[in-house]
GROMACS .gro file of C-alpha atoms in nm:
model
   90
    1MET     CA    1  -2.195   8.956  13.138
    2ALA     CA    2  -2.227   9.151  12.797
    3ARG     CA    3  -2.543   9.370  12.767
    4ARG     CA    4  -2.770   9.290  12.477
    5LYS     CA    5  -2.871   9.584  12.246
    6ARG     CA    6  -3.185   9.724  12.342
    7ARG     CA    7  -3.471   9.667  12.121
    8PRO     CA    8  -3.760   9.917  12.085
    9LEU     CA    9  -4.093   9.808  12.223
   10VAL     CA   10  -4.229   9.830  11.855
   11PRO     CA   11  -3.971   9.654  11.671
   12GLU     CA   12  -4.072   9.856  11.324
   13SER     CA   13  -3.977  10.160  11.475
   14ARG     CA   14  -3.621  10.112  11.426
   15GLY     CA   15  -3.591  10.293  11.126
   16ALA     CA   16  -3.771  10.591  11.259
   17LEU     CA   17  -3.553  10.610  11.587
   18ASP     CA   18  -3.260  10.585  11.389
   19GLN     CA   19  -3.339  10.841  11.160
   20LEU     CA   20  -3.463  11.080  11.439
   21LYS     CA   21  -3.121  11.019  11.637
   22ASN     CA   22  -2.914  11.073  11.286
   23GLN     CA   23  -3.130  11.428  11.282
   24VAL     CA   24  -3.074  11.545  11.637
   25MET     CA   25  -2.727  11.452  11.678
   26LYS     CA   26  -2.674  11.611  11.313
   27ASN     CA   27  -2.825  11.927  11.464
   28LYS     CA   28  -2.591  11.908  11.788
   29GLY     CA   29  -2.317  11.922  11.518
   30TYR     CA   30  -2.197  11.545  11.516
   31HIS     CA   31  -2.071  11.367  11.195
   32ILE     CA   32  -2.362  11.095  11.108
   33ASN     CA   33  -2.305  10.779  10.914
   34GLN     CA   34  -2.620  10.664  10.740
   35GLU     CA   35  -2.501  10.323  10.722
   36ASP     CA   36  -2.423  10.283  11.066
   37PRO     CA   37  -2.646  10.500  11.309
   38ASP     CA   38  -2.428  10.372  11.612
   39HIS     CA   39  -2.119  10.542  11.496
   40VAL     CA   40  -2.229  10.867  11.647
   41LYS     CA   41  -2.194  10.724  12.011
   42TYR     CA   42  -1.830  10.695  11.936
   43GLU     CA   43  -1.783  11.014  11.875
   44VAL     CA   44  -1.961  11.162  12.174
   45ALA     CA   45  -1.766  10.906  12.379
   46ASN     CA   46  -1.438  11.081  12.247
   47GLU     CA   47  -1.553  11.430  12.309
   48VAL     CA   48  -1.660  11.351  12.640
   49GLY     CA   49  -1.348  11.147  12.722
   50VAL     CA   50  -1.519  10.797  12.768
   51PRO     CA   51  -1.284  10.534  12.630
   52LEU     CA   52  -1.541  10.388  12.407
   53GLN     CA   53  -1.420  10.097  12.180
   54LYS     CA   54  -1.633   9.897  11.932
   55GLY     CA   55  -1.680   9.562  12.041
   56TYR     CA   56  -1.651   9.441  12.480
   57ASN     CA   57  -1.667   9.749  12.705
   58GLY     CA   58  -1.687   9.605  13.015
   59SER     CA   59  -1.421   9.799  13.216
   60LEU     CA   60  -1.664  10.130  13.134
   61THR     CA   61  -1.799  10.250  13.452
   62SER     CA   62  -2.188  10.324  13.468
   63LYS     CA   63  -2.101  10.710  13.505
   64GLU     CA   64  -1.886  10.699  13.196
   65ALA     CA   65  -2.165  10.508  12.993
   66GLY     CA   66  -2.406  10.733  13.114
   67LYS     CA   67  -2.205  11.041  12.974
   68VAL     CA   68  -2.230  10.874  12.635
   69GLY     CA   69  -2.597  10.770  12.654
   70GLY     CA   70  -2.725  11.087  12.813
   71GLU     CA   71  -2.603  11.299  12.550
   72ILE     CA   72  -2.765  11.109  12.279
   73GLY     CA   73  -3.077  11.018  12.462
   74GLY     CA   74  -3.130  11.319  12.635
   75ASN     CA   75  -3.116  11.527  12.306
   76MET     CA   76  -3.342  11.285  12.138
   77VAL     CA   77  -3.605  11.298  12.442
   78LYS     CA   78  -3.583  11.709  12.412
   79GLU     CA   79  -3.656  11.680  12.031
   80LEU     CA   80  -3.967  11.437  12.098
   81VAL     CA   81  -4.076  11.698  12.364
   82ARG     CA   82  -4.052  11.995  12.129
   83MET     CA   83  -4.246  11.791  11.855
   84ALA     CA   84  -4.534  11.701  12.088
   85GLN     CA   85  -4.569  12.080  12.203
   86GLU     CA   86  -4.567  12.174  11.849
   87GLN     CA   87  -4.850  11.937  11.759
   88MET     CA   88  -5.035  12.039  12.079
   89ARG     CA   89  -5.027  12.417  11.954
   90ARG     CA   90  -5.221  12.302  11.616
   0.00000   0.00000   0.00000
């Protein structure tokens, strides 16, 4: 069964989340494509040795998918925590 693309709880936040992902991953040294925010996941997958391709990836293991998503999402969460801590200092 193909998995649908996750949607944010607040649909209007999609643009801001893509912008945050682009900013965070650019700071980590990845190439960012403004027209295709999902492009970075293929670059991450290539770097960590996961055979992610456009289209159906049903043969990927959970561990492989987690390597890609964890790299991106984990860095986004770290940045959000850093931003919140900075706000609390003010």
